[in-house]
Tab-separated table of C-alpha atoms and ligand atoms in Angstrom:
chain	number	residue	atom	x	y	z
A	1	MET	CA	28.988	20.266	19.014
A	2	THR	CA	28.274	16.530	18.553
A	3	MET	CA	29.417	14.646	15.491
A	4	GLY	CA	25.716	14.156	14.618
A	5	ALA	CA	25.238	17.877	14.078
A	6	THR	CA	27.836	17.960	11.290
A	7	TYR	CA	26.967	14.592	9.767
A	8	ASP	CA	25.503	15.207	6.302
A	9	PRO	CA	24.040	12.000	4.836
A	10	ILE	CA	22.482	13.872	1.910
A	11	ALA	CA	26.002	14.887	0.825
A	12	GLU	CA	27.028	11.184	1.022
A	13	TYR	CA	23.979	10.265	-1.061
A	14	LYS	CA	24.819	12.920	-3.670
A	15	ALA	CA	28.455	11.771	-3.863
A	16	LYS	CA	27.301	8.186	-4.629
A	17	THR	CA	24.497	8.915	-7.068
A	18	LYS	CA	26.009	11.375	-9.549
A	19	LYS	CA	24.470	9.691	-12.610
A	20	SER	CA	21.019	9.787	-10.988
A	21	ALA	CA	21.531	13.517	-10.383
A	22	GLU	CA	22.414	14.001	-14.056
A	23	TRP	CA	19.494	11.891	-15.263
A	24	PHE	CA	17.174	13.843	-12.977
A	25	GLN	CA	18.107	16.972	-14.953
A	26	THR	CA	17.350	15.212	-18.252
A	27	ALA	CA	14.139	13.607	-17.001
A	28	SER	CA	12.943	16.918	-15.571
A	29	GLN	CA	12.961	18.420	-19.056
A	30	HIS	CA	10.257	15.945	-20.033
A	31	LEU	CA	8.493	14.864	-16.829
A	32	PRO	CA	7.360	17.234	-14.068
A	33	GLY	CA	9.761	16.562	-11.205
A	34	GLY	CA	11.570	13.982	-13.355
A	35	VAL	CA	9.008	11.336	-12.357
A	36	THR	CA	5.666	9.875	-13.482
A	37	GLY	CA	3.914	10.084	-10.114
A	38	ASN	CA	4.337	12.630	-7.358
A	39	VAL	CA	5.168	10.071	-4.714
A	40	LYS	CA	8.118	8.836	-6.758
A	41	PHE	CA	9.948	12.122	-6.276
A	42	TYR	CA	11.959	12.931	-3.178
A	43	PRO	CA	14.457	15.746	-2.722
A	44	PRO	CA	17.166	16.313	-3.775
A	45	TYR	CA	16.361	13.764	-6.567
A	46	PRO	CA	15.401	10.097	-6.644
A	47	VAL	CA	17.735	7.234	-7.410
A	48	TYR	CA	17.173	6.049	-10.991
A	49	LEU	CA	17.338	2.257	-11.317
A	50	LYS	CA	18.377	0.179	-14.304
A	51	LYS	CA	18.572	-3.470	-13.210
A	52	ALA	CA	17.216	-5.845	-10.603
A	53	LYS	CA	17.602	-9.436	-9.448
A	54	GLY	CA	15.856	-11.090	-6.543
A	55	SER	CA	16.128	-8.755	-3.556
A	56	HIS	CA	18.745	-6.480	-5.156
A	57	VAL	CA	18.624	-3.478	-7.523
A	58	TRP	CA	21.296	-1.452	-9.324
A	59	ASP	CA	21.234	2.260	-10.117
A	60	LEU	CA	22.685	4.259	-13.015
A	61	ASP	CA	26.022	4.579	-11.159
A	62	ASN	CA	26.122	0.767	-10.808
A	63	ASN	CA	25.594	1.006	-7.061
A	64	GLU	CA	24.035	-2.214	-5.756
A	65	TYR	CA	21.275	-2.011	-3.134
A	66	VAL	CA	19.174	-4.385	-1.054
A	67	ASP	CA	15.691	-3.349	-2.165
A	68	TYR	CA	12.969	-2.697	0.392
A	69	MET	CA	10.811	-0.623	-1.956
A	70	LEU	CA	9.776	-3.567	-4.116
A	71	CYS	CA	7.628	-1.278	-6.247
A	72	PHE	CA	5.732	-0.042	-3.156
A	73	GLY	CA	4.697	-3.553	-2.219
A	74	PRO	CA	3.674	-5.751	-5.170
A	75	LEU	CA	6.958	-7.679	-5.490
A	76	ILE	CA	6.456	-9.979	-2.522
A	77	LEU	CA	8.473	-12.650	-4.389
A	78	GLY	CA	11.263	-10.197	-5.256
A	79	HIS	CA	12.376	-9.018	-8.692
A	80	GLY	CA	12.130	-11.401	-11.649
A	81	HIS	CA	10.934	-14.458	-9.727
A	82	PRO	CA	11.496	-17.400	-12.119
A	83	LYS	CA	7.986	-18.824	-11.590
A	84	VAL	CA	6.380	-15.482	-12.456
A	85	VAL	CA	8.609	-14.946	-15.497
A	86	GLU	CA	7.891	-18.485	-16.716
A	87	ALA	CA	4.142	-18.068	-16.251
A	88	VAL	CA	4.122	-14.871	-18.297
A	89	GLN	CA	6.245	-16.386	-21.066
A	90	LYS	CA	4.042	-19.482	-21.227
A	91	GLN	CA	0.862	-17.443	-21.304
A	92	LEU	CA	2.163	-15.317	-24.186
A	93	GLU	CA	3.208	-18.411	-26.146
A	94	ARG	CA	0.090	-20.409	-25.378
A	95	ASP	CA	-2.460	-17.688	-26.122
A	96	GLY	CA	-0.640	-16.271	-29.152
A	97	THR	CA	-1.582	-12.769	-28.027
A	98	HIS	CA	-0.931	-10.317	-25.232
A	99	ILE	CA	-4.630	-9.757	-24.702
A	100	PHE	CA	-7.901	-10.879	-26.239
A	101	GLY	CA	-10.127	-8.085	-25.040
A	102	ALA	CA	-12.916	-10.684	-25.211
A	103	PRO	CA	-13.627	-12.738	-22.065
A	104	HIS	CA	-11.246	-15.658	-21.422
A	105	GLU	CA	-10.936	-18.520	-18.939
A	106	LEU	CA	-8.296	-17.096	-16.652
A	107	GLU	CA	-10.611	-14.298	-15.454
A	108	ALA	CA	-13.145	-16.625	-13.859
A	109	ARG	CA	-10.375	-18.945	-12.607
A	110	MET	CA	-8.640	-16.084	-10.811
A	111	ALA	CA	-12.006	-14.801	-9.512
A	112	GLU	CA	-12.815	-18.241	-8.126
A	113	ARG	CA	-9.378	-18.409	-6.479
A	114	LEU	CA	-9.779	-15.003	-4.841
A	115	LYS	CA	-13.239	-16.004	-3.598
A	116	ARG	CA	-11.701	-19.060	-1.905
A	117	ILE	CA	-9.256	-16.751	-0.106
A	118	PHE	CA	-11.948	-14.200	0.823
A	119	PRO	CA	-14.999	-16.458	1.262
A	120	PHE	CA	-17.440	-13.698	2.227
A	121	ALA	CA	-17.302	-12.407	-1.368
A	122	ASP	CA	-19.589	-13.847	-4.047
A	123	ALA	CA	-18.355	-12.020	-7.139
A	124	VAL	CA	-15.279	-10.246	-8.512
A	125	ARG	CA	-14.484	-7.643	-11.157
A	126	PHE	CA	-10.925	-6.864	-12.293
A	127	THR	CA	-9.372	-3.448	-12.834
A	128	ASN	CA	-5.911	-2.189	-13.812
A	129	SER	CA	-4.908	-0.588	-10.522
A	130	GLY	CA	-5.798	-0.236	-6.873
A	131	LEU	CA	-7.144	3.230	-7.604
A	132	GLU	CA	-9.647	1.833	-10.087
A	133	ALA	CA	-10.619	-0.941	-7.687
A	134	THR	CA	-11.665	1.508	-4.954
A	135	LEU	CA	-13.259	3.928	-7.426
A	136	HIS	CA	-15.459	1.248	-8.988
A	137	ALA	CA	-16.232	-0.375	-5.641
A	138	LEU	CA	-17.465	2.955	-4.317
A	139	ARG	CA	-19.580	3.579	-7.402
A	140	VAL	CA	-21.145	0.138	-6.867
A	141	CYS	CA	-21.934	1.117	-3.264
A	142	LYS	CA	-23.497	4.416	-4.318
A	143	GLY	CA	-25.517	2.662	-7.029
A	144	ALA	CA	-26.663	-0.082	-4.684
A	145	LYS	CA	-27.686	2.317	-1.925
A	146	LYS	CA	-28.721	5.221	-4.175
A	147	LYS	CA	-26.802	7.543	-1.855
A	148	MET	CA	-23.874	9.727	-2.860
A	149	ARG	CA	-21.790	10.226	0.292
A	150	ILE	CA	-18.836	8.090	1.378
A	151	ALA	CA	-17.030	7.992	4.735
A	152	LYS	CA	-13.259	7.554	4.917
A	153	PHE	CA	-10.623	7.879	7.621
A	154	GLU	CA	-8.245	10.798	7.896
A	155	GLY	CA	-4.803	9.834	6.574
A	156	ALA	CA	-6.062	6.883	4.533
A	157	TYR	CA	-4.938	6.396	0.934
A	158	HIS	CA	-7.239	4.734	-1.548
A	159	GLY	CA	-5.792	5.983	-4.852
A	160	CYS	CA	-5.231	9.400	-6.367
A	161	TYR	CA	-8.651	10.695	-7.400
A	162	ASP	CA	-10.546	13.699	-6.071
A	163	GLU	CA	-12.868	11.974	-3.647
A	164	MET	CA	-10.294	9.707	-2.023
A	165	LEU	CA	-7.559	12.332	-1.792
A	166	VAL	CA	-9.756	14.234	0.648
A	167	SER	CA	-7.971	14.475	4.027
A	168	LEU	CA	-5.174	12.164	2.914
A	169	ALA	CA	-2.512	14.319	4.539
A	170	PRO	CA	-4.106	17.522	5.833
A	171	SER	CA	-1.751	20.173	7.185
A	172	GLU	CA	-1.991	20.728	10.918
A	173	GLY	CA	-3.611	24.146	10.530
A	174	LEU	CA	-6.412	22.744	8.360
A	175	ALA	CA	-7.048	19.356	9.938
A	176	GLY	CA	-9.459	20.538	12.646
A	177	PRO	CA	-10.281	18.798	15.928
A	178	GLU	CA	-9.027	15.251	16.379
A	179	SER	CA	-12.473	14.023	17.422
A	180	ALA	CA	-14.176	15.433	14.297
A	181	PRO	CA	-11.587	16.010	11.565
A	182	ASN	CA	-12.234	18.642	8.919
A	183	THR	CA	-12.846	17.595	5.343
A	184	VAL	CA	-9.765	18.909	3.564
A	185	SER	CA	-9.154	18.865	-0.180
A	186	GLY	CA	-6.145	16.719	-1.082
A	187	SER	CA	-5.447	18.351	-4.431
A	188	LEU	CA	-5.995	21.487	-6.419
A	189	GLY	CA	-8.740	20.852	-8.926
A	190	THR	CA	-11.167	19.225	-6.488
A	191	SER	CA	-14.683	20.652	-6.525
A	192	GLN	CA	-16.634	21.561	-3.386
A	193	ASN	CA	-19.321	19.037	-4.422
A	194	ILE	CA	-16.800	16.225	-4.174
A	195	ILE	CA	-15.469	17.424	-0.848
A	196	GLN	CA	-18.961	17.708	0.620
A	197	ASN	CA	-19.676	14.130	-0.364
A	198	VAL	CA	-16.896	12.774	1.847
A	199	GLN	CA	-17.295	12.284	5.582
A	200	VAL	CA	-13.921	12.155	7.343
A	201	LEU	CA	-13.524	9.988	10.449
A	202	PRO	CA	-10.754	9.613	13.075
A	203	TYR	CA	-9.002	6.227	12.688
A	204	ASN	CA	-8.755	3.926	15.717
A	205	ASP	CA	-11.164	6.159	17.662
A	206	ILE	CA	-14.241	4.055	18.450
A	207	GLU	CA	-16.336	6.670	20.209
A	208	ASN	CA	-16.044	9.435	17.631
A	209	THR	CA	-16.239	7.115	14.628
A	210	VAL	CA	-19.503	5.630	15.900
A	211	ARG	CA	-20.858	9.095	16.757
A	212	LEU	CA	-20.081	10.483	13.284
A	213	LEU	CA	-21.419	7.409	11.476
A	214	LYS	CA	-24.680	7.638	13.413
A	215	ALA	CA	-24.977	11.371	12.734
A	216	HIS	CA	-24.553	10.868	8.962
A	217	LYS	CA	-26.170	7.450	8.514
A	218	ASN	CA	-28.980	8.686	6.294
A	219	ASP	CA	-26.761	9.884	3.476
A	220	LEU	CA	-23.770	7.509	3.624
A	221	ALA	CA	-23.589	4.729	1.011
A	222	ALA	CA	-20.340	3.248	2.306
A	223	LEU	CA	-17.407	3.465	4.648
A	224	ILE	CA	-14.085	2.663	2.979
A	225	MET	CA	-11.054	1.907	5.128
A	226	GLU	CA	-7.590	0.435	5.052
A	227	PRO	CA	-7.863	-2.025	7.936
A	228	VAL	CA	-4.122	-1.424	8.509
A	229	GLN	CA	-3.618	2.246	7.721
A	230	ARG	CA	-0.801	2.969	5.243
A	231	GLY	CA	0.360	-0.614	5.688
A	232	PHE	CA	1.842	-0.062	9.157
A	233	VAL	CA	-0.648	1.638	11.523
A	234	VAL	CA	-2.380	-1.397	12.979
A	235	PRO	CA	-5.982	-1.213	14.127
A	236	ASP	CA	-7.191	-1.931	17.587
A	237	VAL	CA	-9.114	-5.132	16.762
A	238	GLU	CA	-11.987	-3.976	18.960
A	239	PHE	CA	-12.168	-0.820	16.818
A	240	LEU	CA	-12.440	-2.923	13.640
A	241	LYS	CA	-15.159	-5.038	15.218
A	242	VAL	CA	-17.154	-2.002	16.341
A	243	VAL	CA	-16.854	-0.445	12.870
A	244	ARG	CA	-18.183	-3.691	11.414
A	245	GLU	CA	-21.116	-3.916	13.810
A	246	THR	CA	-22.003	-0.230	13.519
A	247	THR	CA	-21.968	-0.118	9.709
A	248	ARG	CA	-24.095	-3.281	9.594
A	249	GLU	CA	-26.576	-1.791	12.053
A	250	LEU	CA	-26.778	1.504	10.140
A	251	GLY	CA	-27.007	-0.067	6.665
A	252	ILE	CA	-23.702	1.433	5.488
A	253	ILE	CA	-21.653	-0.817	3.187
A	254	LEU	CA	-18.231	-1.577	4.685
A	255	VAL	CA	-15.433	-1.643	2.104
A	256	PHE	CA	-11.974	-2.849	3.128
A	257	ASP	CA	-9.245	-1.461	0.916
A	258	GLU	CA	-6.647	-4.218	1.113
A	259	VAL	CA	-4.652	-3.068	-1.905
A	260	MET	CA	-1.695	-2.729	0.459
A	261	SER	CA	-2.474	-5.127	3.319
A	262	GLY	CA	-3.732	-7.918	1.031
A	263	PHE	CA	-1.244	-10.841	1.178
A	264	ARG	CA	1.145	-8.786	3.328
A	265	MET	CA	-0.173	-9.945	6.690
A	266	GLU	CA	1.300	-12.909	8.585
A	267	ARG	CA	-0.526	-15.531	6.534
A	268	MET	CA	-2.390	-16.048	3.275
A	269	GLY	CA	-5.304	-13.635	2.903
A	270	GLY	CA	-5.618	-10.128	4.214
A	271	ALA	CA	-6.275	-8.129	7.340
A	272	CYS	CA	-9.936	-9.171	7.171
A	273	THR	CA	-9.117	-12.869	7.374
A	274	GLN	CA	-6.333	-12.355	9.927
A	275	TYR	CA	-8.405	-10.214	12.305
A	276	GLY	CA	-11.613	-12.159	11.635
A	277	VAL	CA	-13.620	-9.091	10.592
A	278	GLU	CA	-15.638	-9.491	7.380
A	279	PRO	CA	-16.362	-6.429	5.253
A	280	ASP	CA	-19.116	-6.358	2.604
A	281	MET	CA	-16.676	-5.493	-0.168
A	282	ILE	CA	-12.902	-5.743	-0.523
A	283	CYS	CA	-10.489	-4.049	-2.921
A	284	LEU	CA	-7.237	-5.686	-3.967
A	285	GLY	CA	-4.308	-4.667	-6.157
A	286	LYS	CA	-0.499	-4.778	-6.097
A	287	ILE	CA	0.329	-8.450	-5.310
A	288	ILE	CA	-2.544	-9.995	-7.301
A	289	GLY	CA	-0.846	-8.767	-10.488
A	290	GLY	CA	2.541	-10.266	-9.614
A	291	GLY	CA	4.248	-6.963	-10.480
A	292	PHE	CA	1.985	-6.084	-13.427
A	293	PRO	CA	-0.763	-3.424	-13.230
A	294	ALA	CA	-3.730	-4.972	-11.455
A	295	GLY	CA	-6.684	-4.463	-9.211
A	296	ALA	CA	-9.927	-6.145	-8.248
A	297	PHE	CA	-13.036	-5.368	-6.281
A	298	MET	CA	-15.175	-8.123	-4.895
A	299	GLY	CA	-18.044	-8.512	-2.521
A	300	LYS	CA	-21.461	-9.742	-1.659
A	301	ARG	CA	-23.769	-10.567	-4.538
A	302	GLU	CA	-26.420	-8.048	-3.470
A	303	TYR	CA	-23.907	-5.257	-4.162
A	304	MET	CA	-21.829	-6.728	-6.994
A	305	ASP	CA	-24.994	-7.525	-8.936
A	306	VAL	CA	-25.632	-3.846	-9.575
A	307	VAL	CA	-23.005	-3.996	-12.349
A	308	ASN	CA	-24.530	-7.158	-13.894
A	309	PRO	CA	-25.359	-6.421	-17.551
A	310	ALA	CA	-27.037	-9.833	-17.919
A	311	THR	CA	-29.660	-9.208	-15.270
A	312	ARG	CA	-29.996	-5.452	-14.877
A	313	ALA	CA	-31.581	-3.026	-17.304
A	314	LYS	CA	-29.335	-0.333	-18.762
A	315	ASP	CA	-30.865	2.446	-16.673
A	316	ASP	CA	-30.766	0.382	-13.511
A	317	ARG	CA	-27.125	-0.583	-13.250
A	318	VAL	CA	-23.677	0.729	-12.415
A	319	PHE	CA	-21.212	1.160	-15.256
A	320	HIS	CA	-17.930	-0.677	-14.906
A	321	GLY	CA	-15.470	-1.011	-17.767
A	322	GLY	CA	-11.820	-0.967	-18.805
A	323	THR	CA	-10.087	-2.114	-22.017
A	324	PHE	CA	-7.354	-3.935	-20.136
A	325	ASN	CA	-9.399	-5.404	-17.250
A	326	GLY	CA	-8.508	-9.051	-16.617
A	327	HIS	CA	-5.383	-8.832	-18.788
A	328	PRO	CA	-4.174	-12.428	-19.366
A	329	THR	CA	-0.496	-11.598	-18.770
A	330	VAL	CA	-1.338	-9.847	-15.513
A	331	LEU	CA	-3.534	-12.703	-14.337
A	332	ALA	CA	-0.884	-15.280	-15.264
A	333	ALA	CA	1.690	-13.376	-13.183
A	334	GLY	CA	-0.804	-13.031	-10.347
A	335	MET	CA	-1.687	-16.749	-10.411
A	336	ALA	CA	2.008	-17.707	-10.294
A	337	THR	CA	2.520	-15.348	-7.359
A	338	LEU	CA	-0.413	-16.860	-5.465
A	339	ASP	CA	0.967	-20.363	-6.221
A	340	VAL	CA	4.222	-19.472	-4.450
A	341	LEU	CA	2.360	-17.796	-1.580
A	342	ASP	CA	0.285	-20.984	-1.199
A	343	ASP	CA	3.439	-23.013	-0.529
A	344	PRO	CA	3.309	-23.795	3.225
A	345	LYS	CA	6.922	-22.641	3.598
A	346	THR	CA	6.402	-19.144	2.139
A	347	TYR	CA	4.686	-17.213	4.939
A	348	PRO	CA	6.797	-18.725	7.740
A	349	TYR	CA	9.898	-17.609	5.815
A	350	LEU	CA	8.533	-14.125	5.112
A	351	ASN	CA	7.567	-13.752	8.780
A	352	LYS	CA	11.023	-14.898	9.898
A	353	VAL	CA	12.858	-12.431	7.685
A	354	SER	CA	10.476	-9.562	8.516
A	355	ASP	CA	10.661	-10.217	12.274
A	356	LYS	CA	14.440	-10.384	12.110
A	357	LEU	CA	14.502	-6.945	10.494
A	358	ARG	CA	11.859	-5.415	12.786
A	359	ASN	CA	13.474	-6.855	15.919
A	360	GLY	CA	16.917	-5.950	14.623
A	361	PHE	CA	15.945	-2.301	14.209
A	362	ASN	CA	14.192	-2.224	17.569
A	363	ASP	CA	17.219	-3.733	19.379
A	364	LEU	CA	19.459	-1.300	17.588
A	365	PHE	CA	17.344	1.738	18.541
A	366	ALA	CA	17.413	0.571	22.174
A	367	ARG	CA	21.193	0.022	22.145
A	368	THR	CA	21.958	3.339	20.449
A	369	LYS	CA	19.400	5.127	22.650
A	370	TYR	CA	17.032	6.555	20.055
A	371	ASP	CA	13.331	7.036	20.723
A	372	ALA	CA	12.391	5.123	17.608
A	373	LYS	CA	10.765	1.879	16.569
A	374	ALA	CA	10.024	-0.378	13.629
A	375	ILE	CA	6.285	-1.048	13.496
A	376	GLY	CA	3.878	-2.843	11.179
A	377	PRO	CA	2.412	-6.290	10.603
A	378	GLY	CA	3.548	-9.166	8.381
A	379	SER	CA	5.925	-8.240	5.589
A	380	THR	CA	5.607	-4.433	5.950
A	381	PHE	CA	7.129	-2.159	8.549
A	382	ASN	CA	7.899	1.485	8.981
A	383	ILE	CA	10.471	3.303	11.088
A	384	VAL	CA	9.132	6.064	13.302
A	385	PHE	CA	11.179	8.346	15.519
A	386	THR	CA	8.891	8.821	18.494
A	387	LYS	CA	8.441	7.717	22.085
A	388	GLY	CA	4.682	7.518	21.684
A	389	LYS	CA	2.239	5.019	20.246
A	390	ILE	CA	1.255	5.369	16.590
A	391	SER	CA	-2.510	4.981	16.378
A	392	ASP	CA	-3.402	7.264	13.491
A	393	TYR	CA	-2.292	9.741	10.850
A	394	ARG	CA	-1.725	12.556	13.356
A	395	ASP	CA	0.559	10.435	15.549
A	396	ALA	CA	2.588	9.470	12.467
A	397	ALA	CA	2.759	13.094	11.280
A	398	HIS	CA	4.256	14.159	14.621
A	399	CYS	CA	7.290	11.853	14.483
A	400	ASP	CA	10.771	13.359	14.123
A	401	ALA	CA	11.083	13.732	10.343
A	402	LYS	CA	14.639	15.164	10.517
A	403	LEU	CA	16.063	12.097	12.251
A	404	ARG	CA	14.221	9.819	9.860
A	405	GLN	CA	15.612	11.764	6.902
A	406	LYS	CA	19.180	11.382	8.198
A	407	LEU	CA	18.771	7.659	8.704
A	408	ASP	CA	17.146	7.285	5.270
A	409	PHE	CA	19.865	9.022	3.281
A	410	GLY	CA	22.668	7.468	5.347
A	411	MET	CA	21.263	4.004	4.644
A	412	MET	CA	20.644	4.719	0.963
A	413	ALA	CA	24.226	5.933	0.587
A	414	ARG	CA	25.344	2.594	2.072
A	415	GLY	CA	23.404	0.259	-0.210
A	416	LEU	CA	19.809	0.038	0.978
A	417	HIS	CA	17.041	1.069	-1.415
A	418	PHE	CA	13.607	2.214	-0.253
A	419	HIS	CA	11.529	5.372	-0.493
A	420	PRO	CA	12.544	7.925	2.142
A	421	ASP	CA	9.918	8.346	4.851
A	422	LYS	CA	7.854	5.435	3.530
A	423	PRO	CA	7.418	1.849	4.771
A	424	PHE	CA	9.795	-1.017	4.003
A	425	TYR	CA	8.499	-4.126	2.241
A	426	THR	CA	10.104	-7.538	2.467
A	427	CYS	CA	10.093	-10.388	-0.047
A	428	THR	CA	10.761	-14.114	-0.190
A	429	MET	CA	14.170	-13.397	-1.748
A	430	HIS	CA	15.502	-11.366	1.183
A	431	SER	CA	18.265	-13.473	2.708
A	432	ASP	CA	19.992	-13.619	6.088
A	433	ASN	CA	22.904	-11.835	4.412
A	434	ASP	CA	20.584	-9.016	3.319
A	435	VAL	CA	19.304	-8.665	6.870
A	436	ASP	CA	22.838	-8.702	8.344
A	437	GLN	CA	23.985	-6.072	5.847
A	438	THR	CA	20.930	-3.945	6.663
A	439	MET	CA	21.582	-4.060	10.398
A	440	LYS	CA	25.273	-3.283	9.949
A	441	VAL	CA	24.501	-0.270	7.769
A	442	ALA	CA	21.754	0.994	10.095
A	443	GLU	CA	24.069	0.759	13.109
A	444	GLU	CA	26.830	2.662	11.337
A	445	VAL	CA	24.459	5.470	10.365
A	446	LEU	CA	22.702	5.701	13.732
A	447	LYS	CA	26.091	6.034	15.453
A	448	LYS	CA	27.170	8.762	13.028
A	449	MET	CA	23.928	10.631	13.739
A	450	LYS	CA	24.756	10.921	17.451
B	1	PLP	C1	-4.390	1.113	0.366
B	1	PLP	C2	-4.218	1.532	-1.067
B	1	PLP	N1	-5.286	1.686	-1.837
B	1	PLP	C3	-5.195	2.036	-3.124
B	1	PLP	C4	-3.970	2.267	-3.696
B	1	PLP	C5	-3.882	2.670	-5.136
B	1	PLP	O1	-3.312	1.644	-5.876
B	1	PLP	P1	-2.626	1.949	-7.305
B	1	PLP	O2	-1.384	2.700	-7.019
B	1	PLP	O3	-2.419	0.589	-7.909
B	1	PLP	O4	-3.615	2.746	-8.080
B	1	PLP	C6	-2.810	2.121	-2.927
B	1	PLP	C7	-1.481	2.402	-3.493
B	1	PLP	O5	-0.484	2.448	-2.829
B	1	PLP	C8	-2.938	1.752	-1.572
B	1	PLP	O6	-1.872	1.620	-0.790
């Protein structure tokens, strides 16, 4: 028997996180699964955090970690960035309130700034989350086209509501043929009407995507897609271009959901600006709120105008609302974050740190002879145990989950924080020391797994 067969990283994790285990019991009395969102749970129990600074976090047992979760992406400047904290404090002092509710200047200023970054868009509306951004964007598309069906790609996440949970992570037995995926409910409580209104497409598959779009062109209002699926499955650029041309030809609105990829590519902007493919609408979230709850949808005037209460009659417009939309504190934090990202030194540094980690993992996998790789663009990467190429959800679902789980818990027990089986996010506060520590820990665990 090899040492790897007896190595039990979950036992190491449990030995280090006793207070988290106890708090999990307490939290579970009040919160299903001890968490406030399903994704935040992982077995045996999640680490409960209590403090953060820069690129580091501390848990209830006072264990210190290098953080690669960064709140699932928004904290591209790390925890408690002084410029973001200062901007929020100043906004609260200056305005004398947390929120007006009434319109205020910062909304249009932020909208104008986002339009400069994504010049194809003429108008913006703010929301409180990425989920709301995609939901409202899709309602705008349906209202503009007066059609009720939406196409999405299998494996894509656009927020946790009925329509967009369809075929998020279908089990193998239900998923159907790769060339024409089944439409699979993503949650109990989803009606057949909703499911029927979603057309599922195979990501990165030009031929079958075009075929399905053409077959359903008469009833599709929009195609929504993450240009980089789940933040790490990169598109074939030709595929993106064909999707753009085909949707334009067929009169289907193309919506890029850049809630995750927005500002996490190699330079300012998103996947659309980096790959040079312009959608009709774009959804943003995460980073534009600087760590506060935020979202936005923006796009061409001909579509965005369907929400315009100044020009459209009540019975001829799309409803969009939200008490907290355009929250001044959120926009102040978002503006400060964009200021730092605009600094010409920021993206080169983020790229350097991210490449060092990606290359470090890849060298390490080669040296320790694992069929594994670190993949993903810009400041996001994921670790996949496979020999093959990852082109879509099905490829990712077929990776070796057991090896990944061992590496995850071994690394967490040695001071790295991230969500098991999910991508890693980097920030401007990650240092060379953080990277060196990460590589040292990963090497130790990979050797123990052998
Ligand atoms: C691509 C994408 N769209 C939408 C969402 C939903 O955003 P939120 O969690 O802010 O509702 C997410 C969240 O991870 C996402 O990654």
